Tab-separated table of C-alpha atoms in Angstrom:
chain	number	residue	atom	x	y	z
A	1129	UNK	CA	35.565	85.532	103.554
A	1130	UNK	CA	36.104	82.132	101.933
A	1131	UNK	CA	32.985	82.697	99.808
A	1132	UNK	CA	34.330	86.072	98.640
A	1133	UNK	CA	37.700	84.542	97.700
A	1134	UNK	CA	35.980	81.728	95.816
A	1135	UNK	CA	33.807	84.228	93.975
A	1136	UNK	CA	36.866	86.295	93.064
A	1137	UNK	CA	38.634	83.242	91.651
A	1138	UNK	CA	35.496	82.307	89.695
A	1139	UNK	CA	35.362	85.800	88.177
A	1140	UNK	CA	39.044	85.617	87.301
A	1141	UNK	CA	38.545	82.238	85.664
A	1142	UNK	CA	35.600	83.455	83.610
A	1143	UNK	CA	37.270	86.665	82.472
A	1144	UNK	CA	40.439	84.791	81.518
A	1145	UNK	CA	38.658	82.347	79.218
A	1146	UNK	CA	39.082	83.128	75.516
A	1147	UNK	CA	36.104	84.777	73.846
A	1148	UNK	CA	34.706	82.883	70.815
A	1149	UNK	CA	35.908	84.428	67.607
A	1150	UNK	CA	38.718	86.394	69.280
A	1151	UNK	CA	42.236	85.570	68.134
A	1152	UNK	CA	44.456	83.978	70.785
A	1153	UNK	CA	46.968	86.300	72.442
A	1154	UNK	CA	50.550	86.312	71.264
A	1155	UNK	CA	53.103	84.914	73.752
A	1156	UNK	CA	54.961	87.389	75.930
A	1157	UNK	CA	58.534	86.939	77.138
A	1158	UNK	CA	58.195	86.133	80.817
A	1159	UNK	CA	59.891	83.576	83.027
A	1160	UNK	CA	57.371	81.311	84.740
A	1161	UNK	CA	59.349	78.884	86.845
A	1162	UNK	CA	59.044	76.213	89.503
A	1163	UNK	CA	61.833	75.285	91.900
A	1164	UNK	CA	61.928	71.475	92.148
A	1165	UNK	CA	63.763	70.336	95.273
A	1166	UNK	CA	65.438	66.968	95.712
A	1167	UNK	CA	63.885	66.197	99.118
A	1168	UNK	CA	60.391	65.797	97.694
A	1169	UNK	CA	59.037	63.754	94.782
A	1170	UNK	CA	59.471	65.426	91.429
A	1171	UNK	CA	62.386	63.913	89.540
A	1172	UNK	CA	63.373	60.726	91.371
A	1173	UNK	CA	62.309	58.420	88.523
A	1174	UNK	CA	60.893	58.442	84.997
A	1175	UNK	CA	57.181	58.738	85.934
A	1176	UNK	CA	57.866	61.659	88.286
A	1177	UNK	CA	59.739	63.538	85.568
A	1178	UNK	CA	56.923	62.872	83.107
A	1179	UNK	CA	54.401	64.209	85.627
A	1180	UNK	CA	56.598	67.245	86.384
A	1181	UNK	CA	56.938	68.205	82.738
A	1182	UNK	CA	53.220	67.712	82.129
A	1183	UNK	CA	52.299	69.875	85.139
A	1184	UNK	CA	54.621	72.722	84.230
A	1185	UNK	CA	53.274	72.662	80.686
A	1186	UNK	CA	49.733	72.467	82.034
A	1187	UNK	CA	50.232	75.644	84.081
A	1188	UNK	CA	51.450	77.655	81.109
A	1189	UNK	CA	54.886	77.914	82.724
A	1190	UNK	CA	58.166	77.517	80.852
A	1191	UNK	CA	61.110	76.942	83.235
A	1192	UNK	CA	62.120	74.180	85.645
A	1193	UNK	CA	64.779	74.964	88.264
A	1194	UNK	CA	65.839	71.519	89.440
A	1195	UNK	CA	68.057	70.854	92.459
A	1196	UNK	CA	71.013	68.853	91.168
A	1197	UNK	CA	73.372	69.537	94.100
A	1198	UNK	CA	72.142	69.544	97.673
A	1199	UNK	CA	75.066	68.934	100.059
A	1200	UNK	CA	78.124	68.268	97.932
A	1201	UNK	CA	76.301	65.454	96.128
A	1202	UNK	CA	75.073	65.002	92.560
A	1203	UNK	CA	71.494	64.353	91.470
A	1204	UNK	CA	72.858	63.529	88.029
A	1205	UNK	CA	75.025	60.688	86.779
A	1206	UNK	CA	77.980	62.358	85.062
A	1207	UNK	CA	79.555	64.181	88.000
A	1208	UNK	CA	82.819	64.698	89.866
A	1209	UNK	CA	80.972	64.534	93.189
A	1210	UNK	CA	79.318	61.281	94.353
A	1211	UNK	CA	75.780	60.556	93.194
A	1212	UNK	CA	73.047	61.181	95.766
A	1213	UNK	CA	72.329	58.163	97.948
A	1214	UNK	CA	68.597	58.748	98.453
A	1215	UNK	CA	66.857	55.317	98.266
A	1216	UNK	CA	63.915	56.928	96.442
A	1217	UNK	CA	66.192	57.819	93.522
A	1218	UNK	CA	66.032	55.264	90.713
A	1219	UNK	CA	69.322	53.391	90.140
A	1220	UNK	CA	71.976	55.052	88.016
A	1221	UNK	CA	72.066	52.063	85.663
A	1222	UNK	CA	68.563	52.910	84.481
A	1223	UNK	CA	68.026	56.589	85.258
A	1224	UNK	CA	69.897	59.891	84.972
A	1225	UNK	CA	67.633	62.487	86.657
A	1226	UNK	CA	69.069	65.504	84.879
A	1227	UNK	CA	69.637	63.811	81.539
A	1228	UNK	CA	66.088	62.492	81.340
A	1229	UNK	CA	64.567	65.768	82.515
A	1230	UNK	CA	66.495	67.722	79.886
A	1231	UNK	CA	65.265	65.430	77.136
A	1232	UNK	CA	61.621	65.472	78.236
A	1233	UNK	CA	61.472	69.187	79.025
A	1234	UNK	CA	63.046	70.207	75.737
A	1235	UNK	CA	60.549	68.031	73.861
A	1236	UNK	CA	57.835	70.250	75.355
A	1237	UNK	CA	59.627	73.544	74.794
A	1238	UNK	CA	60.535	74.020	78.475
A	1239	UNK	CA	63.858	75.261	79.779
A	1240	UNK	CA	65.853	73.558	82.524
A	1241	UNK	CA	68.127	75.341	85.013
A	1242	UNK	CA	70.451	73.304	87.241
A	1243	UNK	CA	70.048	74.426	90.862
A	1244	UNK	CA	73.182	74.045	92.993
A	1245	UNK	CA	73.430	74.637	96.727
A	1246	UNK	CA	76.790	76.377	96.805
A	1247	UNK	CA	78.003	76.789	100.385
A	1248	UNK	CA	76.239	74.047	102.371
A	1249	UNK	CA	78.224	70.846	101.808
A	1250	UNK	CA	78.698	68.912	105.057
A	1251	UNK	CA	75.928	67.577	107.276
A	1252	UNK	CA	76.471	64.545	109.528
A	1253	UNK	CA	72.888	63.484	108.844
A	1254	UNK	CA	73.575	63.069	105.112
A	1255	UNK	CA	73.787	59.532	103.755
A	1256	UNK	CA	77.089	60.366	102.047
A	1257	UNK	CA	78.776	61.455	105.270
A	1258	UNK	CA	82.166	59.719	105.320
A	1259	UNK	CA	82.011	58.689	101.640
A	1260	UNK	CA	85.612	58.521	100.382
A	1261	UNK	CA	84.846	60.727	97.369
A	1262	UNK	CA	82.803	63.353	99.193
A	1263	UNK	CA	84.577	66.687	99.603
A	1264	UNK	CA	83.762	66.793	103.328
A	1265	UNK	CA	85.676	63.620	104.094
A	1266	UNK	CA	89.055	65.255	103.418
A	1267	UNK	CA	88.137	68.931	103.640
A	1268	UNK	CA	85.178	69.249	105.991
A	1269	UNK	CA	84.889	70.371	109.626
A	1270	UNK	CA	86.972	67.450	110.919
A	1271	UNK	CA	89.959	68.255	108.707
A	1272	UNK	CA	92.895	70.124	110.205
A	1273	UNK	CA	94.769	73.283	109.245
A	1274	UNK	CA	94.677	74.441	105.640
A	1275	UNK	CA	93.023	71.155	104.559
A	1276	UNK	CA	89.790	72.386	106.156
A	1277	UNK	CA	87.795	74.333	103.560
A	1278	UNK	CA	84.726	74.850	105.698
A	1279	UNK	CA	83.882	77.783	107.921
A	1280	UNK	CA	83.643	78.346	111.656
A	1281	UNK	CA	81.889	80.786	113.960
A	1282	UNK	CA	83.554	83.490	116.009
A	1283	UNK	CA	83.052	81.245	119.061
A	1284	UNK	CA	85.025	78.467	117.350
A	1285	UNK	CA	82.223	76.112	116.310
A	1286	UNK	CA	83.077	74.257	113.110
A	1287	UNK	CA	80.331	74.563	110.479
A	1288	UNK	CA	79.910	72.321	107.447
A	1289	UNK	CA	79.609	75.184	104.943
A	1290	UNK	CA	82.306	76.165	102.485
A	1291	UNK	CA	84.180	79.303	103.495
A	1292	UNK	CA	84.886	81.303	100.361
A	1293	UNK	CA	87.793	83.041	102.009
A	1294	UNK	CA	89.590	79.726	101.434
A	1295	UNK	CA	90.777	79.621	97.787
A	1296	UNK	CA	90.426	75.837	97.529
A	1297	UNK	CA	86.709	76.026	98.311
A	1298	UNK	CA	86.252	78.370	95.358
A	1299	UNK	CA	88.367	76.224	93.051
A	1300	UNK	CA	86.411	73.081	93.941
A	1301	UNK	CA	83.113	74.847	93.299
A	1302	UNK	CA	84.391	76.026	89.923
A	1303	UNK	CA	85.356	72.470	88.997
A	1304	UNK	CA	81.864	71.210	89.857
A	1305	UNK	CA	80.224	73.873	87.693
A	1306	UNK	CA	82.586	73.463	84.751
A	1307	UNK	CA	82.216	69.681	84.703
A	1308	UNK	CA	78.431	69.939	84.916
A	1309	UNK	CA	78.264	72.310	81.956
A	1310	UNK	CA	80.532	70.165	79.805
A	1311	UNK	CA	78.711	66.954	80.760
A	1312	UNK	CA	75.243	68.432	80.036
A	1313	UNK	CA	75.778	70.932	77.211
A	1314	UNK	CA	72.035	71.337	76.558
A	1315	UNK	CA	71.454	72.943	79.969
A	1316	UNK	CA	69.654	76.276	79.681
A	1317	UNK	CA	70.693	77.749	83.002
A	1318	UNK	CA	72.658	77.524	86.234
A	1319	UNK	CA	71.076	78.596	89.518
A	1320	UNK	CA	73.058	79.385	92.700
A	1321	UNK	CA	71.476	78.818	96.115
A	1322	UNK	CA	73.082	79.529	99.520
A	1323	UNK	CA	75.736	81.652	97.832
A	1324	UNK	CA	76.377	83.467	101.088
A	1325	UNK	CA	77.535	83.020	104.665
A	1326	UNK	CA	75.219	81.549	107.281
A	1327	UNK	CA	75.282	84.584	109.553
A	1328	UNK	CA	77.328	87.476	110.875
A	1329	UNK	CA	79.336	85.217	113.208
A	1330	UNK	CA	80.389	82.925	110.332
A	1331	UNK	CA	83.552	83.182	108.222
A	1332	UNK	CA	86.284	82.229	110.681
A	1333	UNK	CA	88.145	79.692	108.596
A	1334	UNK	CA	91.805	79.847	109.569
A	1335	UNK	CA	93.032	80.532	106.028
A	1336	UNK	CA	90.457	83.257	105.457
A	1337	UNK	CA	91.214	85.074	108.702
A	1338	UNK	CA	94.949	85.007	107.981
A	1339	UNK	CA	94.356	86.373	104.489
A	1340	UNK	CA	92.273	89.198	105.936
A	1341	UNK	CA	94.934	90.026	108.506
A	1342	UNK	CA	97.648	90.163	105.848
A	1343	UNK	CA	95.518	92.361	103.609
A	1344	UNK	CA	94.762	94.810	106.431
A	1345	UNK	CA	98.167	94.752	108.144
A	1346	UNK	CA	96.875	93.181	111.344
A	1347	UNK	CA	98.665	90.578	113.482
A	1348	UNK	CA	98.270	87.163	111.877
A	1349	UNK	CA	96.960	85.614	115.097
A	1350	UNK	CA	94.289	88.279	115.680
A	1351	UNK	CA	90.565	87.651	115.197
A	1352	UNK	CA	88.298	90.450	113.977
A	1353	UNK	CA	84.989	90.983	115.735
A	1354	UNK	CA	81.908	89.781	113.767
A	1355	UNK	CA	80.661	93.376	113.442
A	1356	UNK	CA	84.021	94.821	112.334
A	1357	UNK	CA	83.155	96.811	109.165
A	1358	UNK	CA	86.394	95.872	107.379
A	1359	UNK	CA	85.892	92.186	108.195
A	1360	UNK	CA	82.282	92.360	107.056
A	1361	UNK	CA	83.364	93.877	103.749
A	1362	UNK	CA	86.075	91.220	103.369
A	1363	UNK	CA	83.494	88.445	103.632
A	1364	UNK	CA	81.111	90.320	101.334
A	1365	UNK	CA	83.892	90.666	98.767
A	1366	UNK	CA	84.655	86.946	98.936
A	1367	UNK	CA	81.056	86.019	98.131
A	1368	UNK	CA	80.972	88.560	95.298
A	1369	UNK	CA	84.275	87.235	93.967
A	1370	UNK	CA	82.786	83.739	93.917
A	1371	UNK	CA	79.755	84.970	91.964
A	1372	UNK	CA	82.044	86.736	89.482
A	1373	UNK	CA	84.290	83.700	89.011
A	1374	UNK	CA	81.430	81.248	88.545
A	1375	UNK	CA	79.772	83.590	86.052
A	1376	UNK	CA	82.903	83.915	83.936
A	1377	UNK	CA	83.822	80.233	84.174
A	1378	UNK	CA	80.331	79.285	82.996
A	1379	UNK	CA	80.160	81.867	80.207
A	1380	UNK	CA	83.584	80.808	78.937
A	1381	UNK	CA	82.175	77.317	78.325
A	1382	UNK	CA	78.685	78.286	77.131
A	1383	UNK	CA	78.079	81.996	76.427
A	1384	UNK	CA	74.307	81.458	76.152
A	1385	UNK	CA	73.920	79.890	79.601
A	1386	UNK	CA	71.601	81.822	81.948
A	1387	UNK	CA	73.080	82.361	85.399
A	1388	UNK	CA	70.698	83.128	88.248
A	1389	UNK	CA	70.768	83.199	92.031
A	1390	UNK	CA	68.224	82.720	94.808
A	1391	UNK	CA	68.746	85.825	96.914
A	1392	UNK	CA	67.867	86.841	100.458
A	1393	UNK	CA	64.987	89.192	101.331
A	1394	UNK	CA	64.381	88.474	104.997
A	1395	UNK	CA	62.011	90.778	106.820
A	1396	UNK	CA	61.554	94.410	105.884
A	1397	UNK	CA	63.861	96.991	104.350
A	1398	UNK	CA	62.245	99.618	106.529
A	1399	UNK	CA	60.567	102.798	105.438
A	1400	UNK	CA	63.805	104.330	104.161
A	1401	UNK	CA	64.707	101.262	102.046
A	1402	UNK	CA	68.285	101.283	103.389
A	1403	UNK	CA	69.977	98.324	101.688
A	1404	UNK	CA	72.998	98.567	103.987
A	1405	UNK	CA	70.836	97.532	106.936
A	1406	UNK	CA	69.264	94.582	105.139
A	1407	UNK	CA	69.954	91.058	106.357
A	1408	UNK	CA	71.364	90.077	102.973
A	1409	UNK	CA	73.995	92.821	103.079
A	1410	UNK	CA	74.848	93.030	106.768
A	1411	UNK	CA	74.228	89.513	108.108
A	1412	UNK	CA	74.967	86.963	105.356
A	1413	UNK	CA	77.130	89.256	103.144
A	1414	UNK	CA	75.197	88.715	99.933
A	1415	UNK	CA	75.221	92.047	98.065
A	1416	UNK	CA	73.019	90.851	95.228
A	1417	UNK	CA	71.945	94.286	93.901
A	1418	UNK	CA	75.653	94.952	93.311
A	1419	UNK	CA	75.842	91.685	91.344
A	1420	UNK	CA	73.034	92.905	89.097
A	1421	UNK	CA	74.677	96.304	88.706
A	1422	UNK	CA	78.004	94.724	87.744
A	1423	UNK	CA	76.415	92.031	85.592
A	1424	UNK	CA	77.799	88.891	87.292
A	1425	UNK	CA	74.404	87.190	87.358
A	1426	UNK	CA	71.806	87.327	84.616
A	1427	UNK	CA	68.774	86.946	86.860
A	1428	UNK	CA	68.204	87.493	90.562
A	1429	UNK	CA	65.314	85.503	91.999
A	1430	UNK	CA	64.711	87.084	95.413
A	1431	UNK	CA	63.092	84.663	97.838
A	1432	UNK	CA	59.989	86.659	98.783
A	1433	UNK	CA	58.638	83.980	101.079
A	1434	UNK	CA	55.860	85.922	102.765
A	1435	UNK	CA	52.450	84.750	103.967
A	1436	UNK	CA	49.765	86.710	102.134
A	1437	UNK	CA	47.294	86.254	104.984
A	1438	UNK	CA	49.527	88.067	107.496
A	1439	UNK	CA	49.219	91.857	107.031
A	1440	UNK	CA	52.824	92.585	108.027
A	1441	UNK	CA	54.179	89.874	105.717
A	1442	UNK	CA	51.994	91.084	102.847
A	1443	UNK	CA	53.382	94.598	103.380
A	1444	UNK	CA	56.933	93.253	103.320
A	1445	UNK	CA	56.222	91.376	100.084
A	1446	UNK	CA	54.950	94.518	98.354
A	1447	UNK	CA	57.875	96.536	99.698
A	1448	UNK	CA	60.371	94.089	98.247
A	1449	UNK	CA	58.587	94.123	94.877
A	1450	UNK	CA	59.052	97.896	94.808
A	1451	UNK	CA	62.736	97.453	95.668
A	1452	UNK	CA	63.107	94.855	92.889
A	1453	UNK	CA	61.676	97.127	90.215
A	1454	UNK	CA	64.104	99.886	91.176
A	1455	UNK	CA	67.227	97.707	91.386
A	1456	UNK	CA	67.502	95.525	88.295
A	1457	UNK	CA	70.879	97.032	87.395
A	1458	UNK	CA	72.355	95.725	84.140
A	1459	UNK	CA	70.319	92.534	84.389
A	1460	UNK	CA	66.855	91.537	85.581
A	1461	UNK	CA	64.783	90.204	88.471
A	1462	UNK	CA	62.200	87.428	88.698
A	1463	UNK	CA	60.121	87.393	91.889
A	1464	UNK	CA	60.366	84.231	93.988
A	1465	UNK	CA	57.128	83.310	95.766
A	1466	UNK	CA	56.793	81.135	98.895
A	1467	UNK	CA	53.826	79.289	97.470
A	1468	UNK	CA	53.730	76.682	100.257
A	1469	UNK	CA	52.715	79.440	102.683
A	1470	UNK	CA	49.577	80.471	100.834
A	1471	UNK	CA	46.285	79.278	99.403
A	1472	UNK	CA	45.920	79.054	95.619
A	1473	UNK	CA	44.012	82.347	95.606
A	1474	UNK	CA	46.666	84.076	97.709
A	1475	UNK	CA	49.418	82.811	95.406
A	1476	UNK	CA	47.520	84.106	92.393
A	1477	UNK	CA	47.217	87.484	94.076
A	1478	UNK	CA	50.968	87.613	94.736
A	1479	UNK	CA	51.750	86.603	91.146
A	1480	UNK	CA	49.422	89.279	89.774
A	1481	UNK	CA	51.088	91.989	91.865
A	1482	UNK	CA	54.567	90.812	90.916
A	1483	UNK	CA	53.737	91.034	87.208
A	1484	UNK	CA	52.101	94.477	87.426
A	1485	UNK	CA	54.281	97.444	86.332
A	1486	UNK	CA	54.824	100.261	88.827
A	1487	UNK	CA	53.912	103.900	88.195
A	1488	UNK	CA	57.156	104.389	86.238
A	1489	UNK	CA	56.338	101.438	84.001
A	1490	UNK	CA	59.081	99.258	85.510
A	1491	UNK	CA	58.203	95.588	85.404
A	1492	UNK	CA	59.757	92.387	86.698
A	1493	UNK	CA	60.615	89.583	84.302
A	1494	UNK	CA	58.484	86.826	85.784
A	1495	UNK	CA	57.834	84.688	88.847
A	1496	UNK	CA	59.192	81.483	90.357
A	1497	UNK	CA	57.251	79.246	92.752
A	1498	UNK	CA	58.873	77.633	95.740
A	1499	UNK	CA	58.105	75.013	95.256
A	1500	UNK	CA	56.720	72.469	92.840
A	1501	UNK	CA	56.157	70.059	95.744
A	1502	UNK	CA	54.518	72.796	97.825
A	1503	UNK	CA	52.552	74.485	95.063
A	1504	UNK	CA	50.261	75.845	97.782
A	1505	UNK	CA	49.592	75.148	101.455
A	1506	UNK	CA	48.487	71.537	101.890
A	1507	UNK	CA	48.765	70.582	98.220
A	1508	UNK	CA	48.967	67.003	97.008
A	1509	UNK	CA	49.362	65.406	93.580
A	1510	UNK	CA	45.720	65.817	92.614
A	1511	UNK	CA	45.232	69.328	93.969
A	1512	UNK	CA	48.536	70.403	92.401
A	1513	UNK	CA	47.155	69.537	88.966
A	1514	UNK	CA	44.047	71.582	89.709
A	1515	UNK	CA	46.219	74.515	90.769
A	1516	UNK	CA	48.153	74.299	87.503
A	1517	UNK	CA	44.830	74.598	85.652
A	1518	UNK	CA	43.935	77.553	87.850
A	1519	UNK	CA	47.180	79.330	86.955
A	1520	UNK	CA	46.613	78.660	83.261
A	1521	UNK	CA	43.111	80.120	83.489
A	1522	UNK	CA	44.095	83.271	85.405
A	1523	UNK	CA	47.512	84.900	85.758
A	1524	UNK	CA	49.087	82.650	83.111
A	1525	UNK	CA	46.204	82.892	80.635
A	1526	UNK	CA	48.330	84.769	78.140
A	1527	UNK	CA	50.950	82.385	76.704
A	1528	UNK	CA	54.548	83.152	77.604
A	1529	UNK	CA	57.894	81.923	76.396
A	1530	UNK	CA	61.038	81.995	78.451
A	1531	UNK	CA	62.829	85.292	77.824
A	1532	UNK	CA	65.788	85.692	75.517
A	1533	UNK	CA	67.798	88.201	77.499
A	1534	UNK	CA	69.151	90.939	75.200
A	1535	UNK	CA	72.653	90.982	76.721
A	1536	UNK	CA	72.912	87.266	75.862
A	1537	UNK	CA	71.289	87.089	72.409
A	1538	UNK	CA	72.474	90.506	71.187
A	1539	UNK	CA	75.484	91.398	73.350
A	1540	UNK	CA	77.315	94.697	73.038
A	1541	UNK	CA	79.992	94.002	75.660
A	1542	UNK	CA	82.487	91.236	76.360
A	1543	UNK	CA	84.219	89.643	79.324
A	1544	UNK	CA	87.779	88.882	80.392
A	1545	UNK	CA	89.418	86.477	82.831
A	1546	UNK	CA	92.927	85.268	83.442
A	1547	UNK	CA	95.600	84.097	85.842
A	1548	UNK	CA	98.080	86.797	86.813
A	1549	UNK	CA	101.618	85.514	86.363
A	1550	UNK	CA	105.096	86.939	85.897
A	1551	UNK	CA	107.809	84.745	84.388
A	1552	UNK	CA	105.447	81.813	84.629
A	1553	UNK	CA	104.895	82.224	88.364
A	1554	UNK	CA	101.400	83.008	89.635
A	1555	UNK	CA	101.207	86.348	91.432
A	1556	UNK	CA	98.468	86.395	94.083
A	1557	UNK	CA	96.955	89.793	94.928
A	1558	UNK	CA	98.739	91.431	91.986
A	1559	UNK	CA	97.381	94.611	90.445
A	1560	UNK	CA	95.922	93.989	86.990
A	1561	UNK	CA	95.468	97.072	84.813
A	1562	UNK	CA	93.150	97.060	81.802
A	1563	UNK	CA	94.044	99.497	79.031
A	1564	UNK	CA	91.399	99.710	76.319
A	1565	UNK	CA	92.649	100.940	72.950
A	1566	UNK	CA	95.355	103.029	74.589
A	1567	UNK	CA	93.258	104.445	77.453
A	1568	UNK	CA	93.266	103.254	81.053
A	1569	UNK	CA	89.956	101.584	81.853
A	1570	UNK	CA	90.260	100.102	85.347
A	1571	UNK	CA	92.466	98.282	87.825
A	1572	UNK	CA	91.635	94.840	89.185
A	1573	UNK	CA	93.153	92.872	92.047
A	1574	UNK	CA	94.067	89.242	91.459
A	1575	UNK	CA	92.797	86.719	93.971
A	1576	UNK	CA	94.823	84.454	96.244
A	1577	UNK	CA	95.439	82.011	93.394
A	1578	UNK	CA	96.157	84.722	90.803
A	1579	UNK	CA	92.732	84.712	89.142
A	1580	UNK	CA	91.205	87.963	87.900
A	1581	UNK	CA	88.158	88.791	85.837
A	1582	UNK	CA	85.835	91.528	84.629
A	1583	UNK	CA	82.481	91.572	82.848
A	1584	UNK	CA	80.651	93.999	80.578
A	1585	UNK	CA	83.794	95.416	78.953
A	1586	UNK	CA	83.623	97.512	75.791
A	1587	UNK	CA	84.846	95.357	72.903
A	1588	UNK	CA	88.141	96.004	71.203
A	1589	UNK	CA	91.876	95.655	71.793
A	1590	UNK	CA	93.257	95.594	75.324
A	1591	UNK	CA	96.619	95.685	76.977
A	1592	UNK	CA	96.591	93.779	80.261
A	1593	UNK	CA	99.356	94.793	82.676
A	1594	UNK	CA	100.161	92.617	85.697
A	1595	UNK	CA	102.158	94.434	88.386
A	1596	UNK	CA	103.776	92.636	91.294
A	1597	UNK	CA	104.465	94.298	94.636
A	1598	UNK	CA	108.076	94.926	93.696
A	1599	UNK	CA	106.902	96.800	90.564
A	1600	UNK	CA	107.921	93.998	88.207
A	1601	UNK	CA	105.461	93.938	85.301
A	1602	UNK	CA	104.283	91.838	82.396
A	1603	UNK	CA	102.195	93.160	79.477
A	1604	UNK	CA	99.910	91.190	77.194
A	1605	UNK	CA	97.672	92.259	74.296
A	1606	UNK	CA	94.243	90.647	73.847
A	1607	UNK	CA	90.977	91.183	71.986
A	1608	UNK	CA	87.625	91.348	73.798
A	1609	UNK	CA	84.607	90.421	71.677
A	1610	UNK	CA	80.898	90.957	72.409
A	1611	UNK	CA	79.222	88.128	74.317
A	1612	UNK	CA	82.388	86.083	74.736
A	1613	UNK	CA	84.905	85.516	77.524
A	1614	UNK	CA	88.515	86.162	76.577
A	1615	UNK	CA	90.645	83.902	78.789
A	1616	UNK	CA	94.334	84.508	79.375
């Protein structure tokens, strides 16, 4: 079997080599990305960054997704959260991981996306545990009452993950993203990871449960069951609201920024492809196809971490690829590959299938490898370089440039966000009505802090009407322009 695989790779290598006298192929638009995690070598010092950039270029790839926030820390120097305390990270006085990577990558025509772990913030094993400036010190599992922004299980166990039913957790996350974008204006993209709950029994932050009970007319001291459909939808809506807010906050600062998310594809969808029974939807409350349909991420990168050598896993991988092609919505999908699970040949096979159109001609927009450190099972520095050459000679033989997404470079719709207020007082949960050029368009509901927002709106003049529970109203006229966020 190993001989057959080796022969297949040799044939692929030979057929991919350019024929003398034949003009080189024109580049296609296709994302070819590597996730670069902070736990492994890759961008801890200048030589590692130089090697990273050279390897990505060597492979014929074009995008680096670099982990700049792991657990409420910063793997970059200009931050509102404390800098990572990993001893392998070169001192701040001589090295800014993100700043140097941006400079080197852009010199080589590569794009850089900042990868942020969104919900996981507090772990007692982290070196920054107890740091006076870390968000967990004042607002983690050991905080009391409304000062605790983290979640809990139905059984009462305190978990060090942000609970996005608590408004302050959302506001803090927004501040991190906004500061990052302003501090590093040459960033090409933002990438959300762990933008979800940890499981069906999670979400029992005191503030969130009380908000749910008020919204549904239940006793304030009651606790919904983990499987309660209304409670499940509440948590799903909170994660979607976070995705919407982060998207609009980012686009308001830099309209060209690409916003992506690493999304869940655990196990199989089943023969009927019922999304409602998927783990993403029903267990961790991450309704990412709805995000694509609404347009509150630009790219979904589903984590198709499946071992090619296991028949059931290979079947799941192909099933998810079919789901991807049918569910791009307003945006697009890039297939994430669990490269550390597979041999180089198996990874190449998965890449080839991901980039092949289906019978309807629907095609995904690229692939992302998890990860750069684990380019394939058992890889090391030397074998990683050889694998990069192998990619360049086979599935990446045709040059590719990172895509310019049409809704970003040639937008036809605009976005809107604001804070609902009447007489200068914020009005949480107010109804916000959008009237486009004299015709009702839709109603929105303001969040707990008064924020509201909508994407993909037809451009033109709008009247925004905020209605409080007692029917008191305020009207405001605004203009929505293509590709821009109008902020009230």
